[in-house]
XYZ file of C-alpha atoms in Angstrom:
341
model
C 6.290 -11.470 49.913
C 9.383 -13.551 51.561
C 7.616 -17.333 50.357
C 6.759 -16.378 47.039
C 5.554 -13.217 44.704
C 2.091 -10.778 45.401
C -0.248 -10.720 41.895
C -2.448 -7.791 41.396
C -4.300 -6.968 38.258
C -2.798 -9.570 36.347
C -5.910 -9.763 33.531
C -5.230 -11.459 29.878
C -7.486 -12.644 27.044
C -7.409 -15.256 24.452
C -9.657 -14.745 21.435
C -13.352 -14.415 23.684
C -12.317 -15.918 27.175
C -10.751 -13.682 29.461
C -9.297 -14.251 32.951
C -7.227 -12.646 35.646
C -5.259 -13.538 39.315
C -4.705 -11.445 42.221
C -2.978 -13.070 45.270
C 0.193 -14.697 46.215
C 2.237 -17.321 43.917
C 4.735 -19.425 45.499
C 8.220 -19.855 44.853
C 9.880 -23.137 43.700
C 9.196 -26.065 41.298
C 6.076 -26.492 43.839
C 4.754 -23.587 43.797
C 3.941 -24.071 47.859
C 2.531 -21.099 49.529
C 0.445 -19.782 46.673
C -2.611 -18.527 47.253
C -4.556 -17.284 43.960
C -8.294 -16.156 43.517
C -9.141 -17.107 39.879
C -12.154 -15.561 37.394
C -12.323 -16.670 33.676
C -15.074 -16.178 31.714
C -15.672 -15.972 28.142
C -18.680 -16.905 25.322
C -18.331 -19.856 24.293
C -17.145 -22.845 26.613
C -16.926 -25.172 23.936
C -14.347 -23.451 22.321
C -12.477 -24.086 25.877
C -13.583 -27.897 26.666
C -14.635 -30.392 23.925
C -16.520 -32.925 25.991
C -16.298 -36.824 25.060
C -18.771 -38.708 22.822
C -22.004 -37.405 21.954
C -22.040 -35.067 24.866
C -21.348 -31.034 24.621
C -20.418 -28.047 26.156
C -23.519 -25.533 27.824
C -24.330 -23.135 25.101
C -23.985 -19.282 26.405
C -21.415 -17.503 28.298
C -19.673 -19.359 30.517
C -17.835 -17.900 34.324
C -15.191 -19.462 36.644
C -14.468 -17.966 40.100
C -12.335 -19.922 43.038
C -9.540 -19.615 44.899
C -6.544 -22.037 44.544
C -4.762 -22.588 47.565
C -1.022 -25.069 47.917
C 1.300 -26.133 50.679
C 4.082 -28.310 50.912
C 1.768 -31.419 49.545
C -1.272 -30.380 49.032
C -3.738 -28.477 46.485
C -6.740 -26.761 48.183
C -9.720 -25.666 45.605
C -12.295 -23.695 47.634
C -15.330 -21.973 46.646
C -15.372 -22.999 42.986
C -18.380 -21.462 40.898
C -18.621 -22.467 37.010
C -21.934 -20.706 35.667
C -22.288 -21.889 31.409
C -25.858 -21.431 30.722
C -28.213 -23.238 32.438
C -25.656 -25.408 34.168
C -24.729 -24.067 37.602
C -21.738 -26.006 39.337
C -19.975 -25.797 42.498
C -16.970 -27.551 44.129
C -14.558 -28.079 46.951
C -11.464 -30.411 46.888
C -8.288 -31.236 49.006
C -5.971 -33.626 46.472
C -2.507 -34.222 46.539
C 0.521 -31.958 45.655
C 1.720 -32.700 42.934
C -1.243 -34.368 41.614
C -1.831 -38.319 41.841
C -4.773 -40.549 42.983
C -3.520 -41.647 46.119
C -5.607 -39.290 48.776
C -8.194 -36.809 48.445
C -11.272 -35.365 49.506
C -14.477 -33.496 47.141
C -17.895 -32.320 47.887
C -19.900 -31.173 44.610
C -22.724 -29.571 43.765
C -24.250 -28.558 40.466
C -27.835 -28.177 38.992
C -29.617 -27.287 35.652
C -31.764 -28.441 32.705
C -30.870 -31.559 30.269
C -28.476 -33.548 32.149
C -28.007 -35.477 28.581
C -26.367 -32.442 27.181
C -22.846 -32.990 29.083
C -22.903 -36.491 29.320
C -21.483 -39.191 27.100
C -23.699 -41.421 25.134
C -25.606 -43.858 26.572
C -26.434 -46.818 25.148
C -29.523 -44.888 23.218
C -31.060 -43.629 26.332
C -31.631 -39.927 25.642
C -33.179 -38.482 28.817
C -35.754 -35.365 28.842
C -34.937 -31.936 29.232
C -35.980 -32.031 32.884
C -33.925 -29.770 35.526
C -31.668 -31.539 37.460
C -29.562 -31.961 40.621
C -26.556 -33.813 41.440
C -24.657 -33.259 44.902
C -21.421 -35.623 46.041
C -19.014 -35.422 49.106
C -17.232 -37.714 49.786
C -13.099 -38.889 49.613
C -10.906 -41.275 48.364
C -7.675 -43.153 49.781
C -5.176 -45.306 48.146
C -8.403 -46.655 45.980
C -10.763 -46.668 48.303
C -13.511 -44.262 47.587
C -15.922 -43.288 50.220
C -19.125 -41.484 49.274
C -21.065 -39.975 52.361
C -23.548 -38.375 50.552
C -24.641 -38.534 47.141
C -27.352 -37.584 45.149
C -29.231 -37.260 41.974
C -32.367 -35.862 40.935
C -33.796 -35.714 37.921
C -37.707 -34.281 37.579
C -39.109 -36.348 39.582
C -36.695 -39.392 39.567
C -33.826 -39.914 42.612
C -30.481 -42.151 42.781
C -28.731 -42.092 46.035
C -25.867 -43.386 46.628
C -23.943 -44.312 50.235
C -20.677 -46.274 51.529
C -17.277 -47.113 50.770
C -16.013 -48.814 46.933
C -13.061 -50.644 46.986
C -10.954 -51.302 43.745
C -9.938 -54.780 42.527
C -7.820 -56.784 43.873
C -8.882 -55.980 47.683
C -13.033 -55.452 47.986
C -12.815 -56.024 51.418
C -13.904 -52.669 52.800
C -17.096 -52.276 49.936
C -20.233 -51.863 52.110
C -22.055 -49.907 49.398
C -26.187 -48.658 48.439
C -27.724 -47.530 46.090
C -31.559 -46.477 45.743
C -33.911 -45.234 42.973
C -37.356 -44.112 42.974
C -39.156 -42.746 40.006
C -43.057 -42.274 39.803
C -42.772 -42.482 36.082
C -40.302 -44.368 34.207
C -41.094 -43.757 31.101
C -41.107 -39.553 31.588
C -37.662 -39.622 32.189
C -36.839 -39.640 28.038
C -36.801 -42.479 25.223
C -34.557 -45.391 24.452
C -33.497 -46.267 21.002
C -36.049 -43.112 20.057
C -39.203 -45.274 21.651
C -41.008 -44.255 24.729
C -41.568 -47.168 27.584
C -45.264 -47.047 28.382
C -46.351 -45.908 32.130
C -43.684 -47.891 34.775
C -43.294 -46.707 38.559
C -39.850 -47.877 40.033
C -38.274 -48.510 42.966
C -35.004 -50.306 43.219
C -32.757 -51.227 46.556
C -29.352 -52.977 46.397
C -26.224 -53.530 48.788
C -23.169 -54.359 47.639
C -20.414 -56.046 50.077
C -16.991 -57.260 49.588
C -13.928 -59.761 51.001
C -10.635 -59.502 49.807
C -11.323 -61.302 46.421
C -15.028 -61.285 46.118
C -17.774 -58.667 45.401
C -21.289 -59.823 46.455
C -24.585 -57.373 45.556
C -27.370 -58.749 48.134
C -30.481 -57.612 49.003
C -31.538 -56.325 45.813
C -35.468 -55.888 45.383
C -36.815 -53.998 42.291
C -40.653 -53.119 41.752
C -41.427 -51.908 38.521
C -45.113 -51.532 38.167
C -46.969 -55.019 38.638
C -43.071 -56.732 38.701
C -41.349 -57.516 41.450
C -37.617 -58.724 41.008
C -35.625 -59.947 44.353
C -31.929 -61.743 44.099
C -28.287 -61.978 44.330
C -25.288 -61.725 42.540
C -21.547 -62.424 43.693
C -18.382 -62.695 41.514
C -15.542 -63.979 42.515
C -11.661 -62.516 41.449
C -9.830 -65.455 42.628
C -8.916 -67.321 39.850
C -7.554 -66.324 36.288
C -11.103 -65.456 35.164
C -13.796 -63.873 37.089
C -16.234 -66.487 38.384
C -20.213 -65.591 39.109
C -23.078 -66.857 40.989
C -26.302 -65.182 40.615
C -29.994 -66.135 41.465
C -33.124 -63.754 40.711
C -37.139 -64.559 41.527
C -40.180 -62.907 40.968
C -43.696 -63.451 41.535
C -44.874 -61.029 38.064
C -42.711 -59.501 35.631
C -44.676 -57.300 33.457
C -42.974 -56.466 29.929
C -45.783 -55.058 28.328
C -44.890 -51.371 29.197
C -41.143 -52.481 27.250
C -43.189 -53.952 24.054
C -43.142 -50.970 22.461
C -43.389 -50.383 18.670
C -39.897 -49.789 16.730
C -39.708 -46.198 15.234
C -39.462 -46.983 11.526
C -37.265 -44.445 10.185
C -37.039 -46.437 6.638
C -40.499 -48.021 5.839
C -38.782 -49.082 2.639
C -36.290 -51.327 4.975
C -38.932 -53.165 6.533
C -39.297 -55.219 2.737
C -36.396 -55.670 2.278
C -35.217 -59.575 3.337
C -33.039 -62.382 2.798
C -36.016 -64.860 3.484
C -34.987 -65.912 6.950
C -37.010 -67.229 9.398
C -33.978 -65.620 12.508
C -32.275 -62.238 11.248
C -28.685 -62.851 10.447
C -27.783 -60.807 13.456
C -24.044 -62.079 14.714
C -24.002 -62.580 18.577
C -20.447 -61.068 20.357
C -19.265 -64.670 21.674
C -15.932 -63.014 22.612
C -17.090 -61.677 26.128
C -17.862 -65.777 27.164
C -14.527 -66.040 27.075
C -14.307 -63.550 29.523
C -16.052 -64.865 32.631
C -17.581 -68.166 34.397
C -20.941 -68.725 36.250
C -23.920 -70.119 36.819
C -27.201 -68.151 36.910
C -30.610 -69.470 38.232
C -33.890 -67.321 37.246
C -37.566 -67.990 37.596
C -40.612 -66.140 37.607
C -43.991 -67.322 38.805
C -45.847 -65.085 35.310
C -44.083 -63.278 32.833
C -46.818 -60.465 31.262
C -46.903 -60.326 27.154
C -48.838 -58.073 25.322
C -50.944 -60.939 24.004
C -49.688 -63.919 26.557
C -49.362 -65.275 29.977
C -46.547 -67.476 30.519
C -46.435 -69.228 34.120
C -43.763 -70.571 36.334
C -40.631 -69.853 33.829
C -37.478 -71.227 34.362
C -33.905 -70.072 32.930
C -30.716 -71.965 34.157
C -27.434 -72.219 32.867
C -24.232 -71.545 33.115
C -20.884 -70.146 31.230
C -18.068 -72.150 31.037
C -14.883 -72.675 28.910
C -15.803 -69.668 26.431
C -19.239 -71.632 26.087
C -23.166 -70.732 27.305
C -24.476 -74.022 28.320
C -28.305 -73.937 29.309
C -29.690 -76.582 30.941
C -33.036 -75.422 30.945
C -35.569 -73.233 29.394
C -38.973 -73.908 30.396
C -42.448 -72.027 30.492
C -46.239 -73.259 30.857
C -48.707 -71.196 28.107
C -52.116 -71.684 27.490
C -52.164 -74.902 25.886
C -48.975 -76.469 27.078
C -45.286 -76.406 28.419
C -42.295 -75.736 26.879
C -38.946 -77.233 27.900
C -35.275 -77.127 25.979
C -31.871 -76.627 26.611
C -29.346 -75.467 24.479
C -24.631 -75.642 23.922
């Protein structure tokens, strides 16, 4: 071939994988004008990919077939199918040639059972092992990353996600939203090893930017009984990142969150220094890290064995500090009020 050299039946194997190239690779430091179809598969992908944190590889054999295509500037992957157990994936992409992050274009699509299994710990959420679906097209430019369609399902739970992200320092082209609807929060998996008790959700947010200043507006979130509406805008300007943020409701309902601790220790439980507050050290380092003011009320907050009416939280972080102004709440036999430095 004049632009490069014609593979055919090139196979090899290392230890259990296996994988082989027929096609056309191009000549030169850039390789432009090759044209390769690529299969790989092998028994173990874990021996292959060691994923981060607490997430790991599919168990099972594993497969890779695609075809890798490059010009002058550009690196073409069409038609790629990765099969590793249960997990199914398939993707497209246009990036540049040689690879950076300036340009580029995706669409992805993959599917399969226990979504927690290849993803990185989180936070002590460990979700169920429903089947799952995640699909994402979108493309990217000079940091600015437009998704046209994107989509996750999990059982019976959806997040979809539309618009254009910008990157710090310019947010002026963010006009971004998000939505998630789940019949049943708490049958999506366990948190900290407790299960939430029965909590329907549906949650709505935009997110808009200017050249120095994200704003998330719109935002309405009904979670059973509650019903949370408010804003939130920070502000890049200055040295430190400055917020403003105001939420309302008319009912929050916590009692489906008041679960029971799962007492792996019983013995633990006894054991105390006599305090009346848990010596429990709070990370002050992070108020050092941002400025704001935040405003929140709700008409009735729902306890397992209270009411509290028209509660009141405002405050605000300044010069490494959290200053409230004032906590209040009305209870059955009076009101509290209090403010703390």
């Amino acid at each position: 071939v004049p632009d490069g050299w014609k593979l055919s039946g090139i196979n090899g194997n290392a230890g259990t994988t296996s994988f082989s190239l027929e096609g056309t690779l191009g000549k030169g430091e850039s390789l432009a004008g090759s044209d390769l179809a690529l299969e790989v598969s092998g028994t173990d992908m874990g021996r292959l990919f060691e994923l981060p944190g607490a997430a790991r590889s599919p168990e099972g054999p594993f497969s890779v077939t695609g075809q890798l295509g490059i010009d002058d500037s550009r690196l073409r992957v069409t038609a790629i199918q990765a099969r590793a157990g249960t997990l199914s994936v398939d993707l497209d992409a246009d990036v540049p040639w040689p690879l950076d992050m300036s340009g580029g274009q995706f669409a992805l699509r993959a599917n399969g059972v226990n979504i927690t299994r290849i993803l990185p710990e989180l936070a002590g959420l460990e979700l169920d092992s429903d089947d799952f679906d995640v699909v994402a097209e979108g493309k990217w430019l000079d940091g600015r990353i437009s998704i046209a369609n994107g989509n996750v399902r999990i059982g019976e739970s959806t997040l979809s996600a539309i618009g254009t992200l910008d990157l710090p320092p310019n947010l002026s082209a963010t006009d971004f939203r998000i939505e998630f609807h789940s019949p049943d929060l708490s049958q999506m998996g366990t948190v900290d090893g407790a299960r939430w008790g029965t909590v329907p959700v549906d949650l709505v947010s935009s997110f808009a930017g200017t050249s120095q200043r994200l704003t998330m507006d719109d935002f309405t979130a009904k979670l059973g009984e509650s019903s949370i509406e408010g804003d939130f805008t920070i502000d890049f300007e200055g040295d430190i990142p400055r917020f403003e943020t105001t939420f309302s409701s008319n009912t929050i309902n916590l009692k489906p969150f008041q679960v029971d601790p799962v007492d792996d220790d019983p013995a633990e439980e006894n054991e105390s220094d006599g305090r009346l507050i848990p010596d429990t050290a709070f990370p002050m380092e992070w108020l050092e890290q941002v400025e704001g003011r935040f405003t929140i009320h709700a008409d009735r907050v729902l306890l397992k064995r209270m009411t509290l009416q028209k509660s009141r939280l405002n405050g605000e972080i300044r010069d490494g500090s959290l200053h409230v102004d004032e906590i209040a709440t009305d209870g059955y036999r009076g009101q509290l009020v209090s403010a703390l430095t």
